[in-house]
Amino acid sequence: MADPTEESRPEEAEEDGGGPVKTFLEHLEDLRWMLIKSGTALLVGMIVCLYSTNKVVSILKWPLERAALIQVGHKQKVLVKLGEEDVFSFQPATNHIGPLDLGTNPLIILQIKPVEEGTNIHFVARVEKDPPSSERARSATDLVYFDPAAPFMSSLHLAFFAGILLTAPFIFYFVGEFVLPALKIKEKKYLLRAFGVGVGLFAAGVCFCYFIIMPRALKFSELFALWMGIKVPEWRAETYFGFVTKFMLGMGMGFELPVVLLALVKIGILDYKKLSAMRRYMIVINLVLGALLTTPEVFTQIMMAVPLQLLYEISVWIAWYWERKEKLREAQAGSQDY
């Protein structure tokens, strides 16, 4: 007669175990191929992004153009154009230049056109007090390079980070091919859920930074420089691109906080009481993360710390819900035993 414990072993192995048992060298071989495939995917993504650097630059310049549309206070900016070319811009002390009334809009276009009359050329000035938003976006701070090698190095920098974002699904897939066979079925379920939520939160953090925080942070930097008495008609392009990419990636990584905390709750390292007791410390930690993952200024630091603290509070309440649900399940199981 067969031993019933032996019959249940395959089922237990199927429930608990992962893929086939491999030797150490076989694991190293799998790791090598995972790194090769991930590196190849990243290299292909970098080549694609390097070929499309002009489009990547246009995407990264959008927050700067959006910042030009934000009006703070009553300061005006006059953009002087010769024909269709932008010549320079300045901020008048008042909304009057001699007899010329500039109105109250934040951007005024002073267009100068040459008119030929016989052998003489006259310049005719026309004031556009309510230019379209496309013209206002063109008045954004210019990006310039001051180093002959800067455009090439900057394009490599952009291609690297854009390549990571572009090939991230493939890299995660290759990593999953390497890790998932060794996990138990229950662990696979939790990991796949965490992966889906983590990808969504990372994308939400990047989009939140790109569409909401970044234009306001750039506007704040410009206004702060003007408050110091320093004009900012131009910024170094490589510095700007580094700021934007670092800020967006930092915000995306910061939005992964609930995944890490709730994973620790599932493991048993943290619980609702511990998370509640850590609230005051998390405020300081989020401010430190805001300083490390963004530029070292108070405005962007606070703008990143606030959503991180909100995500922490959401994690605390999810942990409370899980703990309450587990207690109810245990109470129901205890009542059924009696």
PDB file of C-alpha atoms in Angstrom, residues 80-323:
ATOM      1  CA  VAL A  80      11.196  92.082 -29.437  1.00  0.00           C
ATOM      2  CA  LYS A  81      10.969  90.518 -32.887  1.00  0.00           C
ATOM      3  CA  LEU A  82      12.569  91.719 -36.101  1.00  0.00           C
ATOM      4  CA  GLY A  83      10.324  90.342 -38.787  1.00  0.00           C
ATOM      5  CA  GLU A  84       9.697  86.755 -37.692  1.00  0.00           C
ATOM      6  CA  GLU A  85      12.949  86.350 -35.763  1.00  0.00           C
ATOM      7  CA  ASP A  86      13.170  86.723 -31.980  1.00  0.00           C
ATOM      8  CA  VAL A  87      15.845  89.300 -31.172  1.00  0.00           C
ATOM      9  CA  PHE A  88      15.774  89.754 -27.400  1.00  0.00           C
ATOM     10  CA  SER A  89      13.414  90.137 -24.469  1.00  0.00           C
ATOM     11  CA  PHE A  90      13.300  92.404 -21.444  1.00  0.00           C
ATOM     12  CA  GLN A  91      11.125  93.226 -18.461  1.00  0.00           C
ATOM     13  CA  PRO A  92       9.907  96.839 -18.356  1.00  0.00           C
ATOM     14  CA  ALA A  93       9.680  98.676 -15.061  1.00  0.00           C
ATOM     15  CA  THR A  94       6.084  99.731 -15.839  1.00  0.00           C
ATOM     16  CA  ASN A  95       3.471  98.856 -18.426  1.00  0.00           C
ATOM     17  CA  HIS A  96       4.226 102.072 -20.316  1.00  0.00           C
ATOM     18  CA  ILE A  97       7.150 102.768 -22.621  1.00  0.00           C
ATOM     19  CA  GLY A  98       6.786 106.452 -23.343  1.00  0.00           C
ATOM     20  CA  PRO A  99       3.359 106.910 -24.928  1.00  0.00           C
ATOM     21  CA  LEU A 100       3.100 103.175 -25.620  1.00  0.00           C
ATOM     22  CA  ASP A 101       0.621 101.314 -23.395  1.00  0.00           C
ATOM     23  CA  LEU A 102       1.607  97.655 -22.976  1.00  0.00           C
ATOM     24  CA  GLY A 103      -1.602  96.565 -21.303  1.00  0.00           C
ATOM     25  CA  THR A 104      -1.650  94.003 -18.493  1.00  0.00           C
ATOM     26  CA  ASN A 105      -0.853  90.681 -20.169  1.00  0.00           C
ATOM     27  CA  PRO A 106       2.284  88.858 -18.956  1.00  0.00           C
ATOM     28  CA  LEU A 107       3.819  88.716 -22.453  1.00  0.00           C
ATOM     29  CA  ILE A 108       3.868  91.525 -24.981  1.00  0.00           C
ATOM     30  CA  ILE A 109       5.337  91.151 -28.462  1.00  0.00           C
ATOM     31  CA  LEU A 110       6.943  94.217 -29.983  1.00  0.00           C
ATOM     32  CA  GLN A 111       7.275  93.371 -33.648  1.00  0.00           C
ATOM     33  CA  ILE A 112       9.519  95.546 -35.794  1.00  0.00           C
ATOM     34  CA  LYS A 113       9.211  95.297 -39.557  1.00  0.00           C
ATOM     35  CA  PRO A 114      11.378  97.097 -42.112  1.00  0.00           C
ATOM     36  CA  VAL A 115       9.410  98.995 -44.759  1.00  0.00           C
ATOM     37  CA  GLU A 116      11.171 100.214 -47.884  1.00  0.00           C
ATOM     38  CA  GLU A 117      10.077 103.551 -49.362  1.00  0.00           C
ATOM     39  CA  GLY A 118      12.165 104.503 -52.341  1.00  0.00           C
ATOM     40  CA  THR A 119      15.761 104.628 -51.216  1.00  0.00           C
ATOM     41  CA  ASN A 120      14.821 104.849 -47.549  1.00  0.00           C
ATOM     42  CA  ILE A 121      14.013 102.069 -45.119  1.00  0.00           C
ATOM     43  CA  HIS A 122      11.683 102.753 -42.221  1.00  0.00           C
ATOM     44  CA  PHE A 123      11.068 100.488 -39.259  1.00  0.00           C
ATOM     45  CA  VAL A 124       7.470 100.096 -38.211  1.00  0.00           C
ATOM     46  CA  ALA A 125       6.719  98.840 -34.715  1.00  0.00           C
ATOM     47  CA  ARG A 126       3.552  96.957 -33.888  1.00  0.00           C
ATOM     48  CA  VAL A 127       2.539  95.897 -30.391  1.00  0.00           C
ATOM     49  CA  GLU A 128       0.720  92.604 -29.923  1.00  0.00           C
ATOM     50  CA  LYS A 129      -0.805  92.791 -26.454  1.00  0.00           C
ATOM     51  CA  ASP A 130      -2.524  89.401 -26.473  1.00  0.00           C
ATOM     52  CA  PRO A 131      -0.264  86.922 -28.284  1.00  0.00           C
ATOM     53  CA  PRO A 132      -1.317  83.273 -28.651  1.00  0.00           C
ATOM     54  CA  SER A 133      -0.017  80.665 -26.230  1.00  0.00           C
ATOM     55  CA  SER A 134       2.360  79.298 -28.877  1.00  0.00           C
ATOM     56  CA  GLU A 135       4.137  82.655 -28.999  1.00  0.00           C
ATOM     57  CA  ARG A 136       4.211  82.832 -25.216  1.00  0.00           C
ATOM     58  CA  ALA A 137       5.816  79.388 -25.091  1.00  0.00           C
ATOM     59  CA  ARG A 138       8.515  80.557 -27.503  1.00  0.00           C
ATOM     60  CA  SER A 139       9.501  83.231 -24.996  1.00  0.00           C
ATOM     61  CA  ALA A 140      10.766  80.568 -22.601  1.00  0.00           C
ATOM     62  CA  THR A 141      14.324  80.656 -21.332  1.00  0.00           C
ATOM     63  CA  ASP A 142      16.765  79.595 -24.038  1.00  0.00           C
ATOM     64  CA  LEU A 143      19.011  76.552 -23.684  1.00  0.00           C
ATOM     65  CA  VAL A 144      22.584  76.968 -24.885  1.00  0.00           C
ATOM     66  CA  TYR A 145      25.843  75.027 -24.989  1.00  0.00           C
ATOM     67  CA  PHE A 146      29.154  76.670 -24.075  1.00  0.00           C
ATOM     68  CA  ASP A 147      31.395  73.673 -24.726  1.00  0.00           C
ATOM     69  CA  PRO A 148      32.118  72.082 -28.138  1.00  0.00           C
ATOM     70  CA  ALA A 149      31.832  68.589 -26.658  1.00  0.00           C
ATOM     71  CA  ALA A 150      28.719  69.372 -24.600  1.00  0.00           C
ATOM     72  CA  PRO A 151      26.124  68.532 -27.307  1.00  0.00           C
ATOM     73  CA  PHE A 152      27.596  65.068 -27.863  1.00  0.00           C
ATOM     74  CA  MET A 153      27.974  64.262 -24.155  1.00  0.00           C
ATOM     75  CA  SER A 154      24.514  65.612 -23.425  1.00  0.00           C
ATOM     76  CA  SER A 155      22.970  63.488 -26.184  1.00  0.00           C
ATOM     77  CA  LEU A 156      24.656  60.379 -24.741  1.00  0.00           C
ATOM     78  CA  HIS A 157      23.318  61.257 -21.310  1.00  0.00           C
ATOM     79  CA  LEU A 158      19.804  61.676 -22.682  1.00  0.00           C
ATOM     80  CA  ALA A 159      20.033  58.491 -24.752  1.00  0.00           C
ATOM     81  CA  PHE A 160      21.068  56.505 -21.682  1.00  0.00           C
ATOM     82  CA  PHE A 161      18.183  57.620 -19.468  1.00  0.00           C
ATOM     83  CA  ALA A 162      15.631  57.566 -22.280  1.00  0.00           C
ATOM     84  CA  GLY A 163      16.886  54.108 -23.257  1.00  0.00           C
ATOM     85  CA  ILE A 164      16.301  52.883 -19.709  1.00  0.00           C
ATOM     86  CA  LEU A 165      12.713  54.126 -19.802  1.00  0.00           C
ATOM     87  CA  LEU A 166      12.137  52.698 -23.274  1.00  0.00           C
ATOM     88  CA  THR A 167      13.550  49.238 -22.592  1.00  0.00           C
ATOM     89  CA  ALA A 168      12.474  48.916 -18.952  1.00  0.00           C
ATOM     90  CA  PRO A 169       9.641  46.433 -19.787  1.00  0.00           C
ATOM     91  CA  PHE A 170      12.083  44.175 -21.648  1.00  0.00           C
ATOM     92  CA  ILE A 171      14.687  44.386 -18.878  1.00  0.00           C
ATOM     93  CA  PHE A 172      12.079  43.545 -16.247  1.00  0.00           C
ATOM     94  CA  TYR A 173      10.946  40.627 -18.406  1.00  0.00           C
ATOM     95  CA  PHE A 174      14.488  39.244 -18.628  1.00  0.00           C
ATOM     96  CA  VAL A 175      14.978  39.677 -14.879  1.00  0.00           C
ATOM     97  CA  GLY A 176      11.664  37.916 -14.315  1.00  0.00           C
ATOM     98  CA  GLU A 177      12.794  35.021 -16.498  1.00  0.00           C
ATOM     99  CA  PHE A 178      15.769  34.628 -14.179  1.00  0.00           C
ATOM    100  CA  VAL A 179      14.035  35.111 -10.816  1.00  0.00           C
ATOM    101  CA  LEU A 180      10.520  33.690 -11.149  1.00  0.00           C
ATOM    102  CA  PRO A 181      11.429  29.995 -11.655  1.00  0.00           C
ATOM    103  CA  ALA A 182      13.066  29.947  -8.213  1.00  0.00           C
ATOM    104  CA  LEU A 183      10.047  31.363  -6.379  1.00  0.00           C
ATOM    105  CA  LYS A 184       7.133  29.575  -4.822  1.00  0.00           C
ATOM    106  CA  ILE A 185       3.710  29.931  -6.384  1.00  0.00           C
ATOM    107  CA  LYS A 186       2.482  32.225  -3.606  1.00  0.00           C
ATOM    108  CA  GLU A 187       5.621  34.343  -3.859  1.00  0.00           C
ATOM    109  CA  LYS A 188       5.176  34.616  -7.625  1.00  0.00           C
ATOM    110  CA  LYS A 189       1.654  35.914  -7.111  1.00  0.00           C
ATOM    111  CA  TYR A 190       2.802  38.622  -4.700  1.00  0.00           C
ATOM    112  CA  LEU A 191       5.766  39.555  -6.887  1.00  0.00           C
ATOM    113  CA  LEU A 192       3.644  39.923 -10.020  1.00  0.00           C
ATOM    114  CA  ARG A 193       1.164  42.102  -8.147  1.00  0.00           C
ATOM    115  CA  ALA A 194       3.951  44.245  -6.722  1.00  0.00           C
ATOM    116  CA  PHE A 195       5.499  44.535 -10.174  1.00  0.00           C
ATOM    117  CA  GLY A 196       2.246  45.754 -11.727  1.00  0.00           C
ATOM    118  CA  VAL A 197       1.582  48.257  -8.949  1.00  0.00           C
ATOM    119  CA  GLY A 198       5.210  49.390  -8.959  1.00  0.00           C
ATOM    120  CA  VAL A 199       5.230  50.074 -12.700  1.00  0.00           C
ATOM    121  CA  GLY A 200       1.997  52.031 -12.390  1.00  0.00           C
ATOM    122  CA  LEU A 201       3.283  54.091  -9.460  1.00  0.00           C
ATOM    123  CA  PHE A 202       6.580  54.802 -11.220  1.00  0.00           C
ATOM    124  CA  ALA A 203       4.744  56.028 -14.319  1.00  0.00           C
ATOM    125  CA  ALA A 204       2.412  58.092 -12.127  1.00  0.00           C
ATOM    126  CA  GLY A 205       5.381  59.691 -10.371  1.00  0.00           C
ATOM    127  CA  VAL A 206       7.110  60.564 -13.636  1.00  0.00           C
ATOM    128  CA  CYS A 207       3.911  62.015 -15.130  1.00  0.00           C
ATOM    129  CA  PHE A 208       3.114  63.940 -11.941  1.00  0.00           C
ATOM    130  CA  CYS A 209       6.572  65.477 -12.034  1.00  0.00           C
ATOM    131  CA  TYR A 210       6.539  66.177 -15.781  1.00  0.00           C
ATOM    132  CA  PHE A 211       3.088  67.725 -16.099  1.00  0.00           C
ATOM    133  CA  ILE A 212       2.531  69.365 -12.703  1.00  0.00           C
ATOM    134  CA  ILE A 213       5.658  69.918 -10.634  1.00  0.00           C
ATOM    135  CA  MET A 214       8.344  70.545 -13.250  1.00  0.00           C
ATOM    136  CA  PRO A 215       6.860  73.676 -14.891  1.00  0.00           C
ATOM    137  CA  ARG A 216       6.251  75.256 -11.491  1.00  0.00           C
ATOM    138  CA  ALA A 217       9.715  74.348 -10.245  1.00  0.00           C
ATOM    139  CA  LEU A 218      11.287  75.943 -13.321  1.00  0.00           C
ATOM    140  CA  LYS A 219       9.145  79.046 -12.899  1.00  0.00           C
ATOM    141  CA  PHE A 220      10.153  79.254  -9.254  1.00  0.00           C
ATOM    142  CA  SER A 221      13.844  79.032 -10.203  1.00  0.00           C
ATOM    143  CA  GLU A 222      13.433  81.870 -12.687  1.00  0.00           C
ATOM    144  CA  LEU A 223      11.533  84.062 -10.229  1.00  0.00           C
ATOM    145  CA  PHE A 224      14.047  83.365  -7.481  1.00  0.00           C
ATOM    146  CA  ALA A 225      16.888  84.429  -9.767  1.00  0.00           C
ATOM    147  CA  LEU A 226      15.023  87.620 -10.666  1.00  0.00           C
ATOM    148  CA  TRP A 227      14.412  88.291  -6.974  1.00  0.00           C
ATOM    149  CA  MET A 228      18.171  88.044  -6.486  1.00  0.00           C
ATOM    150  CA  GLY A 229      18.614  90.610  -9.241  1.00  0.00           C
ATOM    151  CA  ILE A 230      19.964  88.142 -11.806  1.00  0.00           C
ATOM    152  CA  LYS A 231      18.379  87.756 -15.229  1.00  0.00           C
ATOM    153  CA  VAL A 232      18.034  84.281 -16.706  1.00  0.00           C
ATOM    154  CA  PRO A 233      17.641  84.633 -20.466  1.00  0.00           C
ATOM    155  CA  GLU A 234      19.681  81.455 -20.962  1.00  0.00           C
ATOM    156  CA  TRP A 235      20.440  78.212 -19.148  1.00  0.00           C
ATOM    157  CA  ARG A 236      23.081  75.620 -19.849  1.00  0.00           C
ATOM    158  CA  ALA A 237      21.394  72.856 -21.821  1.00  0.00           C
ATOM    159  CA  GLU A 238      23.310  70.003 -20.173  1.00  0.00           C
ATOM    160  CA  THR A 239      22.478  71.352 -16.703  1.00  0.00           C
ATOM    161  CA  TYR A 240      18.806  71.666 -17.595  1.00  0.00           C
ATOM    162  CA  PHE A 241      18.579  68.149 -19.040  1.00  0.00           C
ATOM    163  CA  GLY A 242      20.335  66.739 -15.985  1.00  0.00           C
ATOM    164  CA  PHE A 243      17.902  68.570 -13.718  1.00  0.00           C
ATOM    165  CA  VAL A 244      14.830  67.343 -15.597  1.00  0.00           C
ATOM    166  CA  THR A 245      15.902  63.701 -15.887  1.00  0.00           C
ATOM    167  CA  LYS A 246      17.075  63.522 -12.275  1.00  0.00           C
ATOM    168  CA  PHE A 247      13.877  65.119 -11.019  1.00  0.00           C
ATOM    169  CA  MET A 248      11.568  62.835 -13.016  1.00  0.00           C
ATOM    170  CA  LEU A 249      13.445  59.643 -12.163  1.00  0.00           C
ATOM    171  CA  GLY A 250      13.647  60.707  -8.520  1.00  0.00           C
ATOM    172  CA  MET A 251       9.913  61.310  -8.368  1.00  0.00           C
ATOM    173  CA  GLY A 252       9.231  57.981 -10.056  1.00  0.00           C
ATOM    174  CA  MET A 253      11.465  56.181  -7.557  1.00  0.00           C
ATOM    175  CA  GLY A 254       9.874  58.055  -4.669  1.00  0.00           C
ATOM    176  CA  PHE A 255       6.434  56.865  -5.725  1.00  0.00           C
ATOM    177  CA  GLU A 256       7.655  53.281  -5.206  1.00  0.00           C
ATOM    178  CA  LEU A 257       7.523  53.871  -1.436  1.00  0.00           C
ATOM    179  CA  PRO A 258       4.145  52.114  -0.903  1.00  0.00           C
ATOM    180  CA  VAL A 259       5.384  49.001  -2.713  1.00  0.00           C
ATOM    181  CA  VAL A 260       8.418  48.744  -0.420  1.00  0.00           C
ATOM    182  CA  LEU A 261       6.462  49.425   2.772  1.00  0.00           C
ATOM    183  CA  LEU A 262       3.607  47.052   1.984  1.00  0.00           C
ATOM    184  CA  ALA A 263       6.059  44.341   0.946  1.00  0.00           C
ATOM    185  CA  LEU A 264       7.690  44.670   4.375  1.00  0.00           C
ATOM    186  CA  VAL A 265       4.230  44.438   5.932  1.00  0.00           C
ATOM    187  CA  LYS A 266       3.513  41.220   4.034  1.00  0.00           C
ATOM    188  CA  ILE A 267       6.837  39.758   5.123  1.00  0.00           C
ATOM    189  CA  GLY A 268       6.087  40.643   8.735  1.00  0.00           C
ATOM    190  CA  ILE A 269       8.850  43.159   9.384  1.00  0.00           C
ATOM    191  CA  LEU A 270       6.403  46.076   9.658  1.00  0.00           C
ATOM    192  CA  ASP A 271       2.803  46.377  10.803  1.00  0.00           C
ATOM    193  CA  TYR A 272       0.203  49.088  11.314  1.00  0.00           C
ATOM    194  CA  LYS A 273       1.432  50.089  14.777  1.00  0.00           C
ATOM    195  CA  LYS A 274       5.034  50.449  13.656  1.00  0.00           C
ATOM    196  CA  LEU A 275       4.051  52.476  10.602  1.00  0.00           C
ATOM    197  CA  SER A 276       1.863  54.748  12.737  1.00  0.00           C
ATOM    198  CA  ALA A 277       4.694  55.311  15.198  1.00  0.00           C
ATOM    199  CA  MET A 278       7.076  56.201  12.342  1.00  0.00           C
ATOM    200  CA  ARG A 279       4.962  59.089  11.011  1.00  0.00           C
ATOM    201  CA  ARG A 280       7.043  61.887  12.518  1.00  0.00           C
ATOM    202  CA  TYR A 281      10.261  60.277  11.338  1.00  0.00           C
ATOM    203  CA  MET A 282       8.903  59.755   7.828  1.00  0.00           C
ATOM    204  CA  ILE A 283       8.330  63.489   7.464  1.00  0.00           C
ATOM    205  CA  VAL A 284      12.050  64.049   7.962  1.00  0.00           C
ATOM    206  CA  ILE A 285      12.952  61.058   5.769  1.00  0.00           C
ATOM    207  CA  ASN A 286      10.733  62.314   2.937  1.00  0.00           C
ATOM    208  CA  LEU A 287      12.330  65.750   3.145  1.00  0.00           C
ATOM    209  CA  VAL A 288      15.762  64.128   2.970  1.00  0.00           C
ATOM    210  CA  LEU A 289      14.662  62.018  -0.004  1.00  0.00           C
ATOM    211  CA  GLY A 290      13.333  65.166  -1.641  1.00  0.00           C
ATOM    212  CA  ALA A 291      16.752  66.766  -1.225  1.00  0.00           C
ATOM    213  CA  LEU A 292      18.663  63.724  -2.491  1.00  0.00           C
ATOM    214  CA  LEU A 293      16.460  62.809  -5.456  1.00  0.00           C
ATOM    215  CA  THR A 294      15.873  66.357  -6.705  1.00  0.00           C
ATOM    216  CA  THR A 295      17.824  69.587  -6.871  1.00  0.00           C
ATOM    217  CA  PRO A 296      19.001  71.066  -3.538  1.00  0.00           C
ATOM    218  CA  GLU A 297      16.352  73.756  -3.179  1.00  0.00           C
ATOM    219  CA  VAL A 298      13.525  74.027  -0.681  1.00  0.00           C
ATOM    220  CA  PHE A 299      10.676  74.456  -3.173  1.00  0.00           C
ATOM    221  CA  THR A 300      11.235  71.246  -5.156  1.00  0.00           C
ATOM    222  CA  GLN A 301      12.147  69.420  -1.958  1.00  0.00           C
ATOM    223  CA  ILE A 302       8.776  70.246  -0.400  1.00  0.00           C
ATOM    224  CA  MET A 303       6.882  69.557  -3.628  1.00  0.00           C
ATOM    225  CA  MET A 304       8.325  66.059  -3.662  1.00  0.00           C
ATOM    226  CA  ALA A 305       8.026  65.437   0.084  1.00  0.00           C
ATOM    227  CA  VAL A 306       4.289  66.234   0.216  1.00  0.00           C
ATOM    228  CA  PRO A 307       3.123  63.500  -2.223  1.00  0.00           C
ATOM    229  CA  LEU A 308       5.573  61.053  -0.633  1.00  0.00           C
ATOM    230  CA  GLN A 309       4.014  61.711   2.762  1.00  0.00           C
ATOM    231  CA  LEU A 310       0.544  61.213   1.286  1.00  0.00           C
ATOM    232  CA  LEU A 311       1.649  57.897  -0.194  1.00  0.00           C
ATOM    233  CA  TYR A 312       3.017  56.919   3.209  1.00  0.00           C
ATOM    234  CA  GLU A 313      -0.328  57.693   4.847  1.00  0.00           C
ATOM    235  CA  ILE A 314      -2.089  55.574   2.228  1.00  0.00           C
ATOM    236  CA  SER A 315       0.324  52.727   2.993  1.00  0.00           C
ATOM    237  CA  VAL A 316      -0.447  53.030   6.714  1.00  0.00           C
ATOM    238  CA  TRP A 317      -4.173  52.728   6.128  1.00  0.00           C
ATOM    239  CA  ILE A 318      -3.736  49.791   3.754  1.00  0.00           C
ATOM    240  CA  ALA A 319      -1.674  48.044   6.446  1.00  0.00           C
ATOM    241  CA  TRP A 320      -4.462  48.756   8.947  1.00  0.00           C
ATOM    242  CA  TYR A 321      -7.033  47.275   6.551  1.00  0.00           C
ATOM    243  CA  TRP A 322      -4.947  44.151   6.001  1.00  0.00           C
ATOM    244  CA  GLU A 323      -4.426  43.692   9.731  1.00  0.00           C
TER     245      GLU A 323
END
